[in-house]
Short mmCIF file of C-alpha atoms and ligand atoms in Angstrom, two decimals:
data_model
loop_
_atom_site.label_atom_id
_atom_site.label_comp_id
_atom_site.label_asym_id
_atom_site.label_seq_id
_atom_site.Cartn_x
_atom_site.Cartn_y
_atom_site.Cartn_z
CA MET A 1 -28.13 -38.62 -28.76
CA ASN A 2 -30.25 -41.52 -27.38
CA GLU A 3 -29.06 -41.99 -23.76
CA LYS A 4 -29.97 -45.64 -23.87
CA LYS A 5 -27.08 -46.06 -26.34
CA LEU A 6 -24.49 -44.39 -24.10
CA ILE A 7 -22.12 -47.40 -23.31
CA VAL A 8 -19.23 -45.45 -21.85
CA SER A 9 -19.48 -42.04 -20.12
CA LYS A 10 -18.85 -38.79 -21.85
CA ILE A 11 -15.48 -37.29 -21.61
CA ALA A 12 -14.59 -33.89 -20.31
CA ASN A 13 -11.77 -32.89 -22.64
CA GLY A 14 -10.08 -34.81 -25.38
CA THR A 15 -10.94 -36.68 -28.60
CA VAL A 16 -13.63 -38.97 -29.68
CA ILE A 17 -12.97 -41.00 -32.82
CA ASP A 18 -16.52 -42.20 -33.92
CA HIS A 19 -17.73 -44.23 -36.81
CA ILE A 20 -14.73 -46.41 -37.12
CA PRO A 21 -15.40 -49.48 -39.21
CA ALA A 22 -16.14 -52.43 -36.87
CA GLY A 23 -12.99 -54.21 -35.66
CA LYS A 24 -10.47 -51.37 -36.45
CA ALA A 25 -10.32 -49.66 -32.96
CA LEU A 26 -7.17 -51.40 -31.97
CA LYS A 27 -5.53 -50.27 -35.16
CA VAL A 28 -6.52 -46.69 -34.44
CA LEU A 29 -4.98 -46.99 -30.91
CA LYS A 30 -1.88 -48.43 -32.44
CA ILE A 31 -1.57 -45.33 -34.89
CA LEU A 32 -1.89 -43.04 -31.83
CA GLY A 33 0.81 -45.05 -30.12
CA ILE A 34 -1.48 -45.61 -27.01
CA THR A 35 -0.54 -48.74 -25.27
CA GLY A 36 -2.23 -47.85 -22.02
CA GLU A 37 0.98 -47.29 -20.18
CA GLU A 38 0.96 -43.49 -20.96
CA GLY A 39 -1.64 -42.87 -18.37
CA TYR A 40 -4.46 -41.38 -20.69
CA ARG A 41 -8.01 -42.31 -19.64
CA VAL A 42 -9.08 -44.37 -22.79
CA ALA A 43 -12.48 -46.00 -23.67
CA LEU A 44 -12.75 -48.54 -26.43
CA VAL A 45 -16.08 -49.48 -27.80
CA MET A 46 -16.21 -52.22 -30.41
CA ASN A 47 -18.89 -53.70 -32.63
CA VAL A 48 -21.81 -51.61 -31.52
CA ALA A 49 -24.84 -50.92 -33.65
CA SER A 50 -24.64 -47.77 -35.97
CA ASP A 51 -27.34 -46.54 -38.26
CA ARG A 52 -24.87 -45.61 -40.86
CA LEU A 53 -22.41 -48.48 -40.66
CA GLY A 54 -24.33 -51.31 -39.27
CA ARG A 55 -21.71 -51.86 -36.69
CA LYS A 56 -18.89 -49.57 -35.63
CA ASP A 57 -16.09 -48.93 -33.13
CA ILE A 58 -15.43 -45.92 -31.00
CA VAL A 59 -12.28 -44.69 -29.40
CA LYS A 60 -12.30 -42.01 -26.70
CA VAL A 61 -9.13 -40.51 -25.38
CA GLU A 62 -9.12 -37.96 -22.64
CA ASP A 63 -6.63 -34.99 -22.76
CA ARG A 64 -5.17 -36.10 -26.14
CA PHE A 65 -5.67 -34.27 -29.44
CA LEU A 66 -4.48 -35.55 -32.75
CA SER A 67 -1.99 -34.30 -35.24
CA LYS A 68 -2.54 -34.00 -38.97
CA GLU A 69 -0.41 -36.90 -39.68
CA GLU A 70 -2.37 -39.10 -37.02
CA VAL A 71 -5.56 -38.10 -38.79
CA ASP A 72 -4.20 -38.99 -42.13
CA ARG A 73 -3.16 -42.33 -40.88
CA ILE A 74 -6.53 -42.97 -39.51
CA ALA A 75 -8.09 -41.96 -42.77
CA LEU A 76 -6.35 -44.81 -44.55
CA ILE A 77 -7.65 -47.56 -42.33
CA ALA A 78 -10.93 -46.00 -41.11
CA PRO A 79 -12.11 -43.68 -43.97
CA THR A 80 -15.65 -43.31 -42.38
CA ALA A 81 -14.20 -42.10 -39.07
CA THR A 82 -15.40 -38.81 -37.46
CA ILE A 83 -13.16 -36.83 -35.23
CA ASN A 84 -14.91 -35.00 -32.37
CA ILE A 85 -12.89 -32.53 -30.30
CA ILE A 86 -14.38 -32.30 -26.73
CA ARG A 87 -13.87 -29.37 -24.52
CA ASP A 88 -15.65 -29.04 -21.20
CA TYR A 89 -18.05 -31.91 -22.06
CA LYS A 90 -19.11 -30.24 -25.44
CA VAL A 91 -18.40 -31.21 -28.97
CA VAL A 92 -16.60 -28.12 -30.06
CA GLU A 93 -15.48 -29.45 -33.44
CA LYS A 94 -16.57 -32.40 -35.61
CA ARG A 95 -15.04 -33.33 -38.86
CA GLU A 96 -14.81 -36.47 -41.07
CA VAL A 97 -11.39 -37.68 -41.75
CA GLU A 98 -10.34 -37.18 -45.34
CA LEU A 99 -7.40 -38.52 -47.35
CA PRO A 100 -5.10 -35.85 -48.57
CA ASP A 101 -4.19 -35.90 -52.41
CA VAL A 102 -0.55 -36.70 -51.57
CA ILE A 103 0.62 -39.01 -48.86
CA GLU A 104 4.17 -38.66 -47.63
CA GLY A 105 6.17 -40.79 -45.17
CA ILE A 106 3.22 -42.83 -43.77
CA VAL A 107 2.86 -45.82 -46.15
CA LYS A 108 5.70 -48.11 -47.46
CA CYS A 109 5.85 -48.99 -51.21
CA ILE A 110 5.28 -52.65 -51.83
CA ASN A 111 7.78 -52.73 -54.72
CA PRO A 112 10.97 -54.09 -53.14
CA ASN A 113 13.08 -52.43 -55.83
CA CYS A 114 11.60 -48.99 -55.26
CA VAL A 115 14.20 -46.35 -54.41
CA THR A 116 12.12 -45.74 -51.12
CA ASN A 117 12.95 -49.19 -50.05
CA GLN A 118 16.76 -48.80 -50.43
CA PRO A 119 17.85 -47.80 -46.84
CA ARG A 120 21.00 -46.12 -48.21
CA GLU A 121 19.01 -43.78 -50.42
CA HIS A 122 17.09 -42.13 -47.66
CA VAL A 123 14.07 -41.35 -49.84
CA LYS A 124 10.89 -40.70 -48.03
CA PRO A 125 7.94 -42.68 -49.56
CA ARG A 126 5.35 -40.50 -51.45
CA PHE A 127 2.18 -41.44 -53.00
CA LYS A 128 -0.45 -39.85 -55.20
CA VAL A 129 -3.94 -40.72 -54.02
CA LEU A 130 -5.58 -41.99 -57.16
CA SER A 131 -8.85 -42.92 -55.47
CA LYS A 132 -10.19 -42.40 -52.02
CA LYS A 133 -12.94 -45.07 -51.97
CA PRO A 134 -11.55 -47.59 -52.37
CA VAL A 135 -8.30 -46.29 -51.38
CA LYS A 136 -5.75 -46.58 -54.36
CA LEU A 137 -2.22 -45.05 -54.15
CA GLU A 138 0.46 -44.59 -56.76
CA CYS A 139 4.09 -44.48 -55.86
CA HIS A 140 5.70 -41.12 -56.91
CA TYR A 141 8.91 -42.89 -57.61
CA CYS A 142 8.24 -46.28 -59.17
CA GLY A 143 4.64 -45.83 -60.18
CA GLU A 144 3.42 -48.97 -58.29
CA VAL A 145 -0.25 -48.77 -57.66
CA MET A 146 -1.42 -50.19 -54.33
CA GLY A 147 -4.95 -51.18 -53.29
CA GLU A 148 -6.59 -51.22 -49.85
CA GLY A 149 -5.38 -54.70 -48.96
CA GLU A 150 -1.73 -53.78 -49.69
CA ILE A 151 -1.47 -50.67 -47.59
CA ALA A 152 0.04 -51.08 -44.15
CA PRO A 153 0.25 -47.78 -42.42
N1 CTP B 1 -18.97 -37.72 -26.70
C1 CTP B 1 -18.28 -38.02 -25.60
N2 CTP B 1 -18.17 -37.04 -24.54
C2 CTP B 1 -18.70 -35.84 -24.62
C3 CTP B 1 -19.45 -35.50 -25.77
C4 CTP B 1 -19.55 -36.48 -26.83
O1 CTP B 1 -17.69 -39.10 -25.44
N3 CTP B 1 -18.48 -35.00 -23.67
C5 CTP B 1 -19.13 -38.71 -27.76
C6 CTP B 1 -20.52 -39.20 -27.99
O2 CTP B 1 -20.72 -40.24 -27.13
C7 CTP B 1 -20.40 -39.54 -29.52
C8 CTP B 1 -19.45 -38.62 -30.04
O3 CTP B 1 -18.72 -38.09 -28.96
O4 CTP B 1 -19.95 -40.97 -29.69
C9 CTP B 1 -20.05 -37.51 -30.81
O5 CTP B 1 -20.95 -36.84 -29.98
P1 CTP B 1 -22.29 -36.08 -30.56
O6 CTP B 1 -21.89 -35.24 -31.62
O7 CTP B 1 -23.01 -35.54 -29.29
O8 CTP B 1 -23.09 -37.42 -31.00
P2 CTP B 1 -24.01 -37.65 -32.30
O9 CTP B 1 -24.80 -36.51 -32.69
O10 CTP B 1 -24.59 -39.03 -32.24
O11 CTP B 1 -22.84 -37.82 -33.37
P3 CTP B 1 -22.77 -38.07 -34.95
O12 CTP B 1 -23.83 -37.13 -35.59
O13 CTP B 1 -21.40 -37.79 -35.45
O14 CTP B 1 -23.13 -39.55 -35.13
ZN1 ZN B 2 7.70 -47.28 -55.19
#
């Protein structure tokens, strides 16, 4: 790591979400439900140079670790993201986010007539991931196919 590039200090314990597509950091915070009022120390870096992406965002959250569902949600809007787990200032785990083959309960179907959009039916949305790049999802119930622009996690 080139020290000249270090914009915010390293963290002691927590999660660094790196290689987020430029401009998506606030959406990542929203997925994590972080408003700032919870008291976590958070660093947001937006639109910095990246060899791989041209520009990228970074989110660092101290003393917070992510659930599988949170990682799946992040994968939908930031498929290039890397999740780094930090313990005692060291990166002890680094993995790229990856969409699962089936997504449950995260995304809503865009078909208003779909059974998952009938509040009285209580059917949890469920999608088959047809393609990961670009993201393409098929509703398990009505067969509607949704592309990247139609997915609102
Ligand atoms: N980081 C941090 N606090 C630490 C350790 C790392 O905030 N105690 C951050 C780094 O600034 C970087 C990310 O976590 O944004 C990953 O760290 P590292 O693996 O050391 O950096 P790179 O080798 O540049 O990562 P990659 O190969 O994934 O680009
Ligand atoms: Zn549907």
